[in-house]
Amino acid sequence: MPLPHLSTLRFLFLSSFPALSPSKFPSFCSPKSRSIFTVLAASSPKRRRSGAPPSQSFNRRNNSSLREIKGKEKSAAMEEAEAASFGFNKRRAEGRDKGDLAKKNLQLKVRRLNPVNTIAYVQILGTGMDTQDTSPSVLLFFDKQRFIFNAGEGLQRFCTEHKIKLSKIDHIFLSRVCSETAGGLPGLLLTLAGIGEAGMSVNVWGPSDLKYLVDAMKSFIPNAAMVHTRSFGPALSSDIDAAHELSKFCDPIVLVDDEVVKISAILVHPSSNRGFQPFNEDDMGQSNRSQEERRNHDSEARSSTSKSSSAVKPGDMSVVYVCELPEIKGKFDPSKAASFGLKPGPKYRELQLGNSVMSDRQNIMVHPSDVLGPSVPGPVVLLVDCPTEAHVLELMSLQSLKTYYEDLSDQAETGKVVTCVIHLSPTSILGSPNYQKWVKRFGSSQHIMAGHDRKNVSIPILKSSAKIAARLNHLCPQLFPAPGFWSPQQLTLPGSDSCASTEIEVSDHYKSTLAENLLKFTLRPYAQLGFDRSSIPSQESLSEVINGLHSDIPEILDAVHHVTQLWSGSAGTDTNIHVEDSHTMVEEPWFNENNIPSCLENIRRDDLEIVLLGTGSSQPSKYRNVSSIYINLFSKGSMLLDCGEGTLGQLKRRYGIEGADAAVRGLRCIWISHIHADHHTGLTRILALRRDLLREVPHEPVLVIGPRQLKRYLDAYQILEDLDMQFLDCKYTTQASLEAFQKVATEIDNSPLEGPISSTDGNNIDGGKKTMSSLFVRGSRMQSYRKGPSSPIDINAAMPLLKNMNKVLNEAGLEALISFPVVHCPQSYGVILKAAERVNLDGKVIPGWKIVYSGDTRPCPELMEASRGATVLIHEATFEDSLMDEAVAKNHSTTSEAVDIGNSAGAYRIVLTHFSQRYPKIPVIEERHMHKTCIAFDLMSVNVADLLVLPKVLPYLKLLFRNEMMVDESDDIVTLEA
């Protein structure tokens, strides 16, 4: 029998629940948003179990159980109906959609290696050089293999920018296990896991504390089978003898040894230098000491050190990686081969590979040495990461490095001449006398100083986004200030070394060079051994960027004039704007300045600034970083709403290096919407930097508010390095929860929380332990699938955190921070920020502004209610309107849905963000109802005093990108939410 028409089903089913009628929410309930599968599932009766006749089954049930079962079925039907009405993926919101996918358990690919590589080089992937927020990465390239050393934040965005294929990477090595070197690892692993139908698997190598990082990432990386972790070295903890454990690992640890390369690790731990002295120059000439003596000396040195220092902490370990290529065979001599009775053919190849063969005409074995010229030792590359002076002292005492020093008498015997040393150490270490003394021991080796600070500050690593930023700044400097690390002089003079005074001096005692972005050092072919600067990108000056813009869009000159008039107030209500599609803009009430909300009366520019640090979804792209919003309250501090990978780098691009440090120092609270990687993987880097900046200053730990899964990640990570933070679960900051805690606090010790919350019923008090009847008592039935059974809440643990939150809010001039559940994945939230009232000079009380951030969500009643009367609604708009089905499947919103929510709720201004990376520069939007809306771009800074003119800029932004097409710019793009 054919299925009834879908519209008939909807009418029949929804008519049974008038409260759920789409007419109640006409602005965002469209027929496209409903799924036939959810409607059919809700309306079809459940199949009875086979067995006893129905009458006997009913006889065995009592009336109460029958009512209970019917109630459950009715409840389930209502939930399904609501899912159909609002249009969202219920399985995804419950976190059950992962079970539909076949579990991947990939084995590492076995690549067919070429022992006679024609191309091999090391290359500096300059991630973090312009903003100094991460350690640079290094690529070791072979014909069939790729190795990456360190994966700081922004690595995959950098690779996308410069078309470096991540799918070829087999191994990732970490020189230290911390946020500086591994901040980009989660995103990179998720990207590799999503490449192609099967995904890619990769080896990740690091010292023994790597396991702490992996344990932390398990909370949000589901495809753990993609990552083959390879820890090496001692298992360090506080309850073992660290010196004894470290003494077992004096010799290099071989990690990879194949036909192409041998990679070894030498462990370096910080030394207090008490009880022993590093080897001096005289020690280096003593080549007759036995290996046993060396080991004993090293062990004694470690033991004496440990007596005066605490156990080595996870995260303190550093690694020197030694990459040794096989020797280069001498040139094959065909005439000699013929004299030994060999015919041209496969045996020639075997001899070149180092294998002996039988002569074709004589009864003898022909060995490679018979037909090959003298061999050349294979190149040796060292990668050194020495983060502190304490590490330098240990580095100088390591006997395992002695065979690589050029001034040893046994150098000729070992044949291990170091070709190149890549220094990842910071400037303060590179210039220290001890480190310089150690570097001299390598004699003629070429040294690349990749850890310096200032050389490339004026040269953007992300050239494409820097070019867009320059164009946006030219059009509207009020919303797009010039990036903090650029100055007009530096842009006009590419490669300007205005900061050279802060650089270390390149020594005359050894060959060294300061690294540049994409600098190569060729290892093979041997004839080309040395530097290759052909890949270093050329730089455009500011004048070249602007001249190109004028050439492409001549109308931009008039547009710049009009935008200037908007801020000067001389533009008035003039709508004769000669820009594309300007005729679709409708004269709206917002042109009348008398309609400005009362909260903006006499507002000051130093009251609030909203900086959109990342406006893309899923993964970073050339033009848009992932989600992060900086709430700048100026002298009162600052906050972050979400903190995707690269947030610190974006802060430094906006405010400059010193300005970003000041911003991080001033952070009082970081709020995370949900556990998806594109919303929180930049958090540890921010926390680690704040810890370091305030190490010598009395301060309070920063407050991190997020879903409980985030706490699992942070707790596991804090074993690795202290993050100096307090964590508060988002569920404790909902309106219902705050009211419940207010009542409990009042009843327990008559010390109510400070804040705009009132009491409510629904809590039982029993000896300090409270059981809340519901954390979402005001939630609709749409959220009921996230309501588990009531769980005990430790008031003694939660109450101090809530009091601290209110203290932080009061000091920041805020009245409230309220989280509310949204529909995306389990434990997803949006947030309300409400400023405190203020009194003007005339004594008039002015209400505070209200910011609402949606997080990731489908349109839902909680978001609608939270947005009522918002001064600014920052709403995700991942998909264009034509992709409604995809928006429903992934529980995101379309642009029109986001605008409709803001219009229906009466929000004063709507800022759209979190665009799919299929829209690399500007999303596809419809012109209707855009009178109060603006599209966000990375580094866009919206001052609260500019909200009046904010929507008027939209037509000019569209003009700036009128020639841009929607393209998927990354071959490796993958949704990090998988």
mmCIF file of N, CA, C and O in Angstrom, residues 585 588 590 895 899 903 912 925-935 951-952 954:
data_model
loop_
_atom_site.group_PDB
_atom_site.id
_atom_site.type_symbol
_atom_site.label_atom_id
_atom_site.label_comp_id
_atom_site.label_asym_id
_atom_site.label_seq_id
_atom_site.Cartn_x
_atom_site.Cartn_y
_atom_site.Cartn_z
ATOM 1 N N MET A 585 17.926 46.852 -0.478
ATOM 2 C CA MET A 585 17.919 47.352 0.899
ATOM 3 C C MET A 585 16.700 48.255 1.085
ATOM 4 O O MET A 585 16.447 49.153 0.293
ATOM 5 N N GLU A 588 14.320 51.233 6.734
ATOM 6 C CA GLU A 588 13.757 50.610 7.924
ATOM 7 C C GLU A 588 13.853 51.567 9.116
ATOM 8 O O GLU A 588 14.612 52.549 9.084
ATOM 9 N N TRP A 590 15.451 51.463 11.700
ATOM 10 C CA TRP A 590 16.746 51.635 12.365
ATOM 11 C C TRP A 590 17.512 52.851 11.872
ATOM 12 O O TRP A 590 18.470 53.289 12.488
ATOM 13 N N THR A 895 21.119 30.847 7.358
ATOM 14 C CA THR A 895 21.206 32.292 7.566
ATOM 15 C C THR A 895 19.831 32.892 7.842
ATOM 16 O O THR A 895 19.675 33.705 8.758
ATOM 17 N N VAL A 899 18.473 34.912 11.228
ATOM 18 C CA VAL A 899 17.903 36.254 11.165
ATOM 19 C C VAL A 899 16.480 36.255 11.708
ATOM 20 O O VAL A 899 16.071 37.168 12.442
ATOM 21 N N ASN A 903 14.924 38.582 14.644
ATOM 22 C CA ASN A 903 13.792 39.475 14.383
ATOM 23 C C ASN A 903 12.609 39.151 15.287
ATOM 24 O O ASN A 903 11.969 40.037 15.853
ATOM 25 N N LEU A 912 25.961 37.450 12.310
ATOM 26 C CA LEU A 912 25.996 36.060 11.848
ATOM 27 C C LEU A 912 27.439 35.574 11.804
ATOM 28 O O LEU A 912 28.334 36.280 11.321
ATOM 29 N N ILE A 925 23.776 34.844 1.176
ATOM 30 C CA ILE A 925 22.716 35.380 2.036
ATOM 31 C C ILE A 925 21.622 35.985 1.176
ATOM 32 O O ILE A 925 21.846 36.410 0.038
ATOM 33 N N GLU A 926 20.408 35.992 1.711
ATOM 34 C CA GLU A 926 19.293 36.678 1.083
ATOM 35 C C GLU A 926 19.175 38.079 1.672
ATOM 36 O O GLU A 926 19.527 38.319 2.828
ATOM 37 N N GLU A 927 18.630 38.998 0.863
ATOM 38 C CA GLU A 927 18.596 40.385 1.288
ATOM 39 C C GLU A 927 17.436 40.701 2.229
ATOM 40 O O GLU A 927 17.474 41.681 2.958
ATOM 41 N N ARG A 928 16.406 39.859 2.247
ATOM 42 C CA ARG A 928 15.224 40.189 3.048
ATOM 43 C C ARG A 928 15.562 40.222 4.544
ATOM 44 O O ARG A 928 16.327 39.408 5.036
ATOM 45 N N HIS A 929 14.988 41.160 5.212
ATOM 46 C CA HIS A 929 15.119 41.290 6.665
ATOM 47 C C HIS A 929 16.574 41.408 7.121
ATOM 48 O O HIS A 929 16.915 40.955 8.202
ATOM 49 N N MET A 930 17.429 42.025 6.326
ATOM 50 C CA MET A 930 18.821 42.181 6.723
ATOM 51 C C MET A 930 19.070 43.574 7.314
ATOM 52 O O MET A 930 20.210 44.006 7.439
ATOM 53 N N HIS A 931 17.989 44.260 7.687
ATOM 54 C CA HIS A 931 18.134 45.644 8.115
ATOM 55 C C HIS A 931 18.828 45.788 9.453
ATOM 56 O O HIS A 931 19.263 46.882 9.801
ATOM 57 N N LYS A 932 18.917 44.711 10.235
ATOM 58 C CA LYS A 932 19.592 44.816 11.531
ATOM 59 C C LYS A 932 20.729 43.797 11.653
ATOM 60 O O LYS A 932 21.166 43.482 12.748
ATOM 61 N N THR A 933 21.196 43.309 10.512
ATOM 62 C CA THR A 933 22.130 42.170 10.501
ATOM 63 C C THR A 933 23.462 42.549 9.876
ATOM 64 O O THR A 933 23.526 43.382 8.967
ATOM 65 N N CYS A 934 24.519 41.907 10.369
ATOM 66 C CA CYS A 934 25.845 42.047 9.756
ATOM 67 C C CYS A 934 26.528 40.690 9.723
ATOM 68 O O CYS A 934 26.281 39.830 10.583
ATOM 69 N N ILE A 935 27.355 40.477 8.722
ATOM 70 C CA ILE A 935 28.111 39.235 8.577
ATOM 71 C C ILE A 935 29.472 39.410 9.239
ATOM 72 O O ILE A 935 30.143 40.431 9.055
ATOM 73 N N PRO A 951 24.649 47.588 10.613
ATOM 74 C CA PRO A 951 24.031 46.951 9.435
ATOM 75 C C PRO A 951 24.251 47.710 8.137
ATOM 76 O O PRO A 951 24.171 47.138 7.058
ATOM 77 N N LYS A 952 24.508 49.004 8.233
ATOM 78 C CA LYS A 952 24.676 49.805 7.026
ATOM 79 C C LYS A 952 25.937 49.434 6.256
ATOM 80 O O LYS A 952 26.088 49.809 5.090
ATOM 81 N N LEU A 954 26.888 46.340 5.597
ATOM 82 C CA LEU A 954 26.744 45.071 4.879
ATOM 83 C C LEU A 954 26.794 45.218 3.358
ATOM 84 O O LEU A 954 27.488 44.446 2.678
#
